[in-house]
CSV table of C-alpha atoms in Angstrom, one decimal:
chain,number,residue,atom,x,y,z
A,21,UNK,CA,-72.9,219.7,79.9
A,22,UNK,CA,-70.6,219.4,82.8
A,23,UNK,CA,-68.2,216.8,83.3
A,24,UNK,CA,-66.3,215.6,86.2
A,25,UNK,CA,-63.2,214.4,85.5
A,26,UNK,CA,-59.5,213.1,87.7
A,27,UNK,CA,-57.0,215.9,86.8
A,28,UNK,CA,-54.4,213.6,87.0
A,29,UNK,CA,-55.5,212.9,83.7
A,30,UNK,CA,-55.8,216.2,82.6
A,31,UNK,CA,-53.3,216.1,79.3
A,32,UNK,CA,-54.9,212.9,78.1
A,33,UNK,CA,-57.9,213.6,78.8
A,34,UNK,CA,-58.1,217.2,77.3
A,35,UNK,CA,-57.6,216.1,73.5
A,36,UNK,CA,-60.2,213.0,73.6
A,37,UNK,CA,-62.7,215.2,75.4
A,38,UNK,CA,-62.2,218.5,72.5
A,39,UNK,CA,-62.8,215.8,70.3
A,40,UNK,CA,-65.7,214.2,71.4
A,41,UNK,CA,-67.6,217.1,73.6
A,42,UNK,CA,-65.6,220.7,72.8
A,43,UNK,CA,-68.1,222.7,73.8
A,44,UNK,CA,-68.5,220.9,77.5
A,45,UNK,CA,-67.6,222.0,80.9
A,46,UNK,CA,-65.0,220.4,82.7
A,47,UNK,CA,-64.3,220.2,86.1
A,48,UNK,CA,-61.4,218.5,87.7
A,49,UNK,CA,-60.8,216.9,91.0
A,50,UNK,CA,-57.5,215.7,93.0
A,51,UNK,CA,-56.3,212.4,94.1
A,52,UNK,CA,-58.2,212.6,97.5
A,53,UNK,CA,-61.9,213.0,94.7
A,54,UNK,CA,-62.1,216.9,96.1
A,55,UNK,CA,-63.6,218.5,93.1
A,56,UNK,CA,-62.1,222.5,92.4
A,57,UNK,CA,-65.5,223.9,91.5
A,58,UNK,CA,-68.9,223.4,92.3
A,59,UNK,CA,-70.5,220.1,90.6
A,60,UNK,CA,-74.5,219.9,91.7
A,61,UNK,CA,-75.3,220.4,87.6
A,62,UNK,CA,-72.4,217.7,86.7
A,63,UNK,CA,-74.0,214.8,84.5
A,64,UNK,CA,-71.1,212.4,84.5
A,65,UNK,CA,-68.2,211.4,86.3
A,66,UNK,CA,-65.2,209.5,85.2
A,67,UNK,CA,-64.0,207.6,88.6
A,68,UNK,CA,-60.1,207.3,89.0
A,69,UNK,CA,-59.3,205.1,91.8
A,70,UNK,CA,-60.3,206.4,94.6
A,71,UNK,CA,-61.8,205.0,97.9
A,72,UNK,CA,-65.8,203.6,98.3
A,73,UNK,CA,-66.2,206.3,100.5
A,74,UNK,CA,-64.2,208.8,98.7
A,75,UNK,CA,-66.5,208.1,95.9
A,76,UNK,CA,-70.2,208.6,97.6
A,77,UNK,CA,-69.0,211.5,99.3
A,78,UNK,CA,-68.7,212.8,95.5
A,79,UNK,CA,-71.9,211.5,94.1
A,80,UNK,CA,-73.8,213.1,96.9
A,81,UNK,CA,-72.5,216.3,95.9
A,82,UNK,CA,-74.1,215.8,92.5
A,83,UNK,CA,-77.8,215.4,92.0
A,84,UNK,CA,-77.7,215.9,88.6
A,85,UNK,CA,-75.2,212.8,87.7
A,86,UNK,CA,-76.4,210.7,84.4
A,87,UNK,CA,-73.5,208.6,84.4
A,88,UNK,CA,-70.8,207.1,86.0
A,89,UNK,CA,-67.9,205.4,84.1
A,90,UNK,CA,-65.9,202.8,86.2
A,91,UNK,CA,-61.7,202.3,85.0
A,92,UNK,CA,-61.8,198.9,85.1
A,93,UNK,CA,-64.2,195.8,84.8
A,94,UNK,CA,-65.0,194.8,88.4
A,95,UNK,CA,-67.8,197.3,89.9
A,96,UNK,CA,-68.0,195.6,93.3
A,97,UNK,CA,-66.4,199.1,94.8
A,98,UNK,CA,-68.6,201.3,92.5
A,99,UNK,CA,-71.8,199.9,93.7
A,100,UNK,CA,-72.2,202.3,97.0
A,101,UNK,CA,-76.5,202.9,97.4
A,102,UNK,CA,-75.9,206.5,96.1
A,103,UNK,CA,-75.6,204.9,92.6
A,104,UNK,CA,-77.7,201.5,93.0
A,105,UNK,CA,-80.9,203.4,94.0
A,106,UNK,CA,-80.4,206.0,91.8
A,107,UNK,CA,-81.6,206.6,87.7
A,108,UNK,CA,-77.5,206.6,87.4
A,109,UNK,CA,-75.8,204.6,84.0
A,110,UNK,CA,-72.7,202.9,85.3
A,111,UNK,CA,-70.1,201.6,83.0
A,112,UNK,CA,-67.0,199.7,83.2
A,113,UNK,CA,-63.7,199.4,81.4
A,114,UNK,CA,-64.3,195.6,80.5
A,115,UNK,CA,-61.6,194.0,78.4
A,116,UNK,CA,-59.0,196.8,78.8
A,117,UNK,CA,-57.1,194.1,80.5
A,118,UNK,CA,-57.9,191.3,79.2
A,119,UNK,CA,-54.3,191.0,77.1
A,120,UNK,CA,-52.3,191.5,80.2
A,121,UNK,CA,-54.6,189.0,82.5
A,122,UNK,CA,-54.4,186.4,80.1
A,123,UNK,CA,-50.9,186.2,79.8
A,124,UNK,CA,-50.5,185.8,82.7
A,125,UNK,CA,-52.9,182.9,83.4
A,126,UNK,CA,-50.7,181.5,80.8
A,127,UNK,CA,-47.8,182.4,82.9
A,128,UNK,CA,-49.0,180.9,86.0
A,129,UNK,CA,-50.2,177.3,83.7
A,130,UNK,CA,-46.6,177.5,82.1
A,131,UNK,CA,-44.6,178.0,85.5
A,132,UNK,CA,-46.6,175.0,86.6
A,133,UNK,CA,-46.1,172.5,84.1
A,134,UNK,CA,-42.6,173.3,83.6
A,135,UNK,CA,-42.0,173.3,87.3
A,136,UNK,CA,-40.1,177.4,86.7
A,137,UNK,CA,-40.0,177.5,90.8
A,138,UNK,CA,-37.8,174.5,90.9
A,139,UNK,CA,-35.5,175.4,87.3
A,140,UNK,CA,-34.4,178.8,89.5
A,141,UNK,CA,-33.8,177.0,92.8
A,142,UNK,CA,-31.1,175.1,90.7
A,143,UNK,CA,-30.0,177.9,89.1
A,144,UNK,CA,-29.2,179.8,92.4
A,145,UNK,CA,-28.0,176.7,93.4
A,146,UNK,CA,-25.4,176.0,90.8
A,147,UNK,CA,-27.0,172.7,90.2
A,148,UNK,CA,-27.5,170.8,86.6
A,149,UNK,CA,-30.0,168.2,87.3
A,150,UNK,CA,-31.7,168.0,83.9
A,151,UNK,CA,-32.3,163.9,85.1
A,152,UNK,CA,-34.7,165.0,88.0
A,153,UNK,CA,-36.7,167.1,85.7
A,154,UNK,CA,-39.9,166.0,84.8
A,155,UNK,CA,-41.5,168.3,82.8
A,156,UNK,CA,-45.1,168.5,81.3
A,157,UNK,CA,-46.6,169.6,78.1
A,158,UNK,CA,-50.1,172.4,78.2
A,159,UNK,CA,-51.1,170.0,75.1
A,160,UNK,CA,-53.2,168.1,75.8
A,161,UNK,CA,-55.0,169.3,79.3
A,162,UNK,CA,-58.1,170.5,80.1
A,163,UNK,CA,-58.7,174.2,81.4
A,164,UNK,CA,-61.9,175.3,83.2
A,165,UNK,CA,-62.4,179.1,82.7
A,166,UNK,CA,-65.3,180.1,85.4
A,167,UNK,CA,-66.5,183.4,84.2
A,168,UNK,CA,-66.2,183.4,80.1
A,169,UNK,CA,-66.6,187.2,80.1
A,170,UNK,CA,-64.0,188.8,77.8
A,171,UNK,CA,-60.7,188.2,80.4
A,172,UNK,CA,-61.9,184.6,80.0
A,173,UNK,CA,-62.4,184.7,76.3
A,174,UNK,CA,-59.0,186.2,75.8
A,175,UNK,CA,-57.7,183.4,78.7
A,176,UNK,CA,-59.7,180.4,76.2
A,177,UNK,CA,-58.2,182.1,72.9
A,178,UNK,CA,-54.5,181.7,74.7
A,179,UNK,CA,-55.2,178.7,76.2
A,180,UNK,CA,-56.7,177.0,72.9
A,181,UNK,CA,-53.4,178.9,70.8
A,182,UNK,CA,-51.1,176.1,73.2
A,183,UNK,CA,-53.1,173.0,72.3
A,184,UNK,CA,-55.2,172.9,75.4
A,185,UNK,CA,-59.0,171.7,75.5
A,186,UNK,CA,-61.3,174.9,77.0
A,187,UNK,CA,-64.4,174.2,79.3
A,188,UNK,CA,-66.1,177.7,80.6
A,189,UNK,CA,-69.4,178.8,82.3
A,190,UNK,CA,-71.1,181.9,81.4
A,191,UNK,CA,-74.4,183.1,82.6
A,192,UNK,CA,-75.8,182.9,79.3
A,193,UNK,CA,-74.2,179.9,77.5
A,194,UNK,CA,-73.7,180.0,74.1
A,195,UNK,CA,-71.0,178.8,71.5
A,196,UNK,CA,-67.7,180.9,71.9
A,197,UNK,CA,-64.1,180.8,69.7
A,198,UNK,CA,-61.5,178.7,71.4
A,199,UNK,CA,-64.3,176.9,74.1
A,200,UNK,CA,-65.0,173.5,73.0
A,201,UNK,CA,-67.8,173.0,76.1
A,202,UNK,CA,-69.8,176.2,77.3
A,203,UNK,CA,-71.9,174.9,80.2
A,204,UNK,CA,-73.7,177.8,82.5
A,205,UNK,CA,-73.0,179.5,85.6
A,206,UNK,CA,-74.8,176.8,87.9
A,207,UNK,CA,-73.2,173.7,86.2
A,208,UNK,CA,-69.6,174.2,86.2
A,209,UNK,CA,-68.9,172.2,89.4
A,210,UNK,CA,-70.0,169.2,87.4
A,211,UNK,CA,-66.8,169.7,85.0
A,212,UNK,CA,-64.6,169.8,88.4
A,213,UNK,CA,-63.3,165.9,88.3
A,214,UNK,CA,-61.9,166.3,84.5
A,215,UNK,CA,-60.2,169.6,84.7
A,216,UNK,CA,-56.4,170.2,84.8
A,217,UNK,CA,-56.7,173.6,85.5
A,218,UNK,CA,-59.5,175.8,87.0
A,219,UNK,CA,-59.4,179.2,86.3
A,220,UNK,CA,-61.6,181.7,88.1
A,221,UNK,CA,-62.8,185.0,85.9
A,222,UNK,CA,-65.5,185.4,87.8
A,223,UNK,CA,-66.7,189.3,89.0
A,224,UNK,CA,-67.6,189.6,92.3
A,225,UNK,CA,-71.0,189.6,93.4
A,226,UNK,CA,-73.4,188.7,95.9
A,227,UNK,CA,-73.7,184.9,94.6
A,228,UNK,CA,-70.0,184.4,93.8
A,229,UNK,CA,-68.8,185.7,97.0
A,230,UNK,CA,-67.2,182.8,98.9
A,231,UNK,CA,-68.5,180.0,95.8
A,232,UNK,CA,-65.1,178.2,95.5
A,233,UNK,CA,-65.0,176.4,98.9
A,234,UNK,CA,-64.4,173.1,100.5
A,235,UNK,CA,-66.8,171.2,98.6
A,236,UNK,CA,-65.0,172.5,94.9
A,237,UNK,CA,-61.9,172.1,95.9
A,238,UNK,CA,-62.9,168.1,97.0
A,239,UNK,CA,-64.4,167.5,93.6
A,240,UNK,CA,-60.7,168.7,91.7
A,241,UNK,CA,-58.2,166.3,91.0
A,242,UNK,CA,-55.3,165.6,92.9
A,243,UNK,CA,-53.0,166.7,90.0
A,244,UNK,CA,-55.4,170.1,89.3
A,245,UNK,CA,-53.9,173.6,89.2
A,246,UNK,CA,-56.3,176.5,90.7
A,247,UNK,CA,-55.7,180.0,89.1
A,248,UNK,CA,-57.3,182.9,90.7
A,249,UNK,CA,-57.0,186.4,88.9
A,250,UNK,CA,-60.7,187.6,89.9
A,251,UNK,CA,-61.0,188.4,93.3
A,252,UNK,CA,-60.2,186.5,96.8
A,253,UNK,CA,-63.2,187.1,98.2
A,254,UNK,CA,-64.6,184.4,95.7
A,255,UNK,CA,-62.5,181.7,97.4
A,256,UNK,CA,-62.7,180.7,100.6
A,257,UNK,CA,-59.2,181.0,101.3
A,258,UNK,CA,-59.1,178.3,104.6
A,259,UNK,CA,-60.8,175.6,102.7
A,260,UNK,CA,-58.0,176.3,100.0
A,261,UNK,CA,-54.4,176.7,102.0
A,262,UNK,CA,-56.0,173.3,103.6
A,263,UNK,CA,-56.4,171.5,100.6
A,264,UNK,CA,-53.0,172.9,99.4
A,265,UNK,CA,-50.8,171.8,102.7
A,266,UNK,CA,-52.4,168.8,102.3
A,267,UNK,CA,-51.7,168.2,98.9
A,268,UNK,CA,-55.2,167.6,97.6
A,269,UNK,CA,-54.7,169.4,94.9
A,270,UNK,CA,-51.5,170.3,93.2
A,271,UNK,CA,-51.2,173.8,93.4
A,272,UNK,CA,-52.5,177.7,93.1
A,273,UNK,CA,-51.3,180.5,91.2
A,274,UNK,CA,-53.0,183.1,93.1
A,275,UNK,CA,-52.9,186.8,91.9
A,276,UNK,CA,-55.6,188.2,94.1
A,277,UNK,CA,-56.5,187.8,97.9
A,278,UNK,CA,-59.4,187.9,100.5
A,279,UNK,CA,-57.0,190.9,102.0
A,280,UNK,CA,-54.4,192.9,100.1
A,281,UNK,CA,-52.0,193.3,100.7
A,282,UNK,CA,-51.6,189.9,101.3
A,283,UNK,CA,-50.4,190.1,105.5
A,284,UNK,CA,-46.9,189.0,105.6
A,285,UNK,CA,-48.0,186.1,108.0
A,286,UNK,CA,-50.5,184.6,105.9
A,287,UNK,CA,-50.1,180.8,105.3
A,288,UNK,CA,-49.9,181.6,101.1
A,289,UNK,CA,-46.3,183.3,101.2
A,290,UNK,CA,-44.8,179.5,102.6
A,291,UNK,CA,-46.7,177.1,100.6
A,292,UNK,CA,-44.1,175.3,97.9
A,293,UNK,CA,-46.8,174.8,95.8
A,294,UNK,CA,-48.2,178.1,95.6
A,295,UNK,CA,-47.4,181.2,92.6
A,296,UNK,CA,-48.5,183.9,95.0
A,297,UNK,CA,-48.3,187.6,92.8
A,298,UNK,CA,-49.8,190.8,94.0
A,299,UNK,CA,-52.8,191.5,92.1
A,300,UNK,CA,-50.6,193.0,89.3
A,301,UNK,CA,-52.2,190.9,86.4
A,302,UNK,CA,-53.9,193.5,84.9
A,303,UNK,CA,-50.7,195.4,84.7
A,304,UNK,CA,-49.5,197.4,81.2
A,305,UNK,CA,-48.3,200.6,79.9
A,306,UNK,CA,-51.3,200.6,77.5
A,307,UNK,CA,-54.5,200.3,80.5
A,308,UNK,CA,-54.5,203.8,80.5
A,309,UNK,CA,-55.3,204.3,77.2
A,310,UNK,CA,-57.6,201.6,76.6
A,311,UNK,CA,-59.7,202.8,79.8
A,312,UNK,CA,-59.7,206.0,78.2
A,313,UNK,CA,-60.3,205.5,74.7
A,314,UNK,CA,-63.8,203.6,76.0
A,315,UNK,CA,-64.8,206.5,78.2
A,316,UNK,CA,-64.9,208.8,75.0
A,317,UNK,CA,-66.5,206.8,73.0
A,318,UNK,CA,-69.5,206.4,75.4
A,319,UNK,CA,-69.0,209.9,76.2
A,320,UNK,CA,-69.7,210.4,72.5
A,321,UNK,CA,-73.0,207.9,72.4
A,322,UNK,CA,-74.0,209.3,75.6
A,323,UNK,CA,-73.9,212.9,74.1
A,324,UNK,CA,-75.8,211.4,70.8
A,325,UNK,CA,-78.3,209.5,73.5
A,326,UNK,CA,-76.8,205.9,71.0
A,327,UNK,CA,-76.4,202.8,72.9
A,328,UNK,CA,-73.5,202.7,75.0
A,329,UNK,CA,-70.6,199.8,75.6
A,330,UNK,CA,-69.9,197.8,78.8
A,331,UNK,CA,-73.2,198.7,80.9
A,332,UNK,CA,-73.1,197.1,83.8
A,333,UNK,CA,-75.8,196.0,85.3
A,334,UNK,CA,-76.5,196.9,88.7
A,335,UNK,CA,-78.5,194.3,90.2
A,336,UNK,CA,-76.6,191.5,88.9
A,337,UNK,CA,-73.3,193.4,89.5
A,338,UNK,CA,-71.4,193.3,86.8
């Protein structure tokens, strides 16, 4: 069996592959997804972060591709024709960042309620003002998750860990740890009005694409908190620096954009009441690993024809 595989990756690759597969042929390809060898017999391919176009350019060069493994859990860039219309298993790396992503939701919660913009103006300031200060407790409030996959089951177990009540939609609902209401994908809208904090977990697809708009954002509170560590695409980002300026809802922490980089005259970098981060969530010294640990083990039920982890499903997209 021939695999095709990102060489820079080759000394971690090498041991989990002689492990798994010894006997298999590897060939490697650079940053720009040039392969060094021929690879029409290849049966699998590990993508490394390369472009859409890099990527079809590749599969077209291999008729004999089985499988294609993704290195993280959205697969809107993975999704090219060359692999929809084809007899092709794609997996993803779902839940390697789930740790990371949560935390940080947390972060962005925490840096609300305890008004952490404001503490380090003072600081730079000079200024003691612990009078002004009034600070609020996560206890207490309500977080909607949309999107319970496992980012937003990680997200619920954090959020439920600091007291806080957990709403979440799912395309199949069902009872989950840490979730006190699981309502599905269609119905969260009706939990709007009651939540604190709105989270979005979402993948991106062809029916989430553009779903949080001007009619959402009317039905949050006016002391709600939007979190966004999906995609931008999901949000219709006009609607939302609207509602933000004009103080219809509280505020945004807002790790991913409609455009990124973010431009440097987008209306996000001025808002006060905006977190704005870029996209770097997910970020931690043990992705790597995690990403790489799944693909051997699938590479290990593929090779045993067992049922594999994280198979995403290509008409739903995700």
């Amino acid at each position: 069996m021939k695999l095709v595989l990102p060489g820079l990756l080759r000394d971690e690759l090498l041991p989990r592959i002689e492990a798994v597969a010894p006997q298999a042929t590897i060939v490697w390809y650079d940053q720009h997804g040039e392969p060094e060898a021929p690879i029409a017999d290849a049966e699998v391919l590990l993508r490394w972060f390369f472009t859409p176009e890099q990527l079809a350019r590749l599969v077209r060069q291999m008729p004999a591709l089985r499988w294609l493994h993704i290195p993280r859990a959205g697969v809107d860039g993975s999704l090219i024709p060359e692999i929809v219309e084809r007899d092709i298993i794609v997996t993803n790396s779902a839940g390697v960042h789930a740790i990371p992503i949560s935390e940080f939701v947390m972060l962005f919660a925490l840096s609300h309620v305890k008004q952490a913009a404001r503490l380090h103006q003072l600081q730079a300031a000079h200024q003691w003002r612990e009078q002004d200060m009034q600070l609020r407790e996560l206890a207490g409030t309500t977080m909607l998750i949309i999107g319970l996959g496992q980012i937003g089951q990680a997200i619920a177990a954090r959020a439920s860990a600091f007291g806080m009540r957990v709403w979440g939609s799912r395309r199949n609902p069902r009872p989950m740890p840490g979730v006190e209401r699981v309502v599905g994908e269609g119905e969260w809208r009706s939990l709007l009005p009651e939540a604190d904090f709105v989270v979005i977990a979402a993948p991106l697809t062809p029916l989430t694409r553009g779903m949080f708009g001007r009619a959402e954002l009317a039905l949050m509170k006016p002391d709600a908190y939007l979190i966004n560590i999906a995609r931008g695409e999901i949000v219709d980002e006009a609607a939302l620096i609207a509602a933000l300026r004009d103080r219809r809802i509280a505020g945004a922490g807002l790790d991913v954009f409609a455009q990124e980089p973010l431009p440097p005259d987008s209306p996000f970098w001025e808002l006060p009441n905006v977190f704005v981060t870029p996209h770097i969530s997910w970020s931690s010294p043990h992705i790597r690993a995690r990403t790489l640990d799944i693909f051997a083990r699938n590479l290990r039920a593929f090779l045993q024809n067992e049922p594999m982890i994280n198979v995403v499903d290509k008409q739903a997209g995700y």
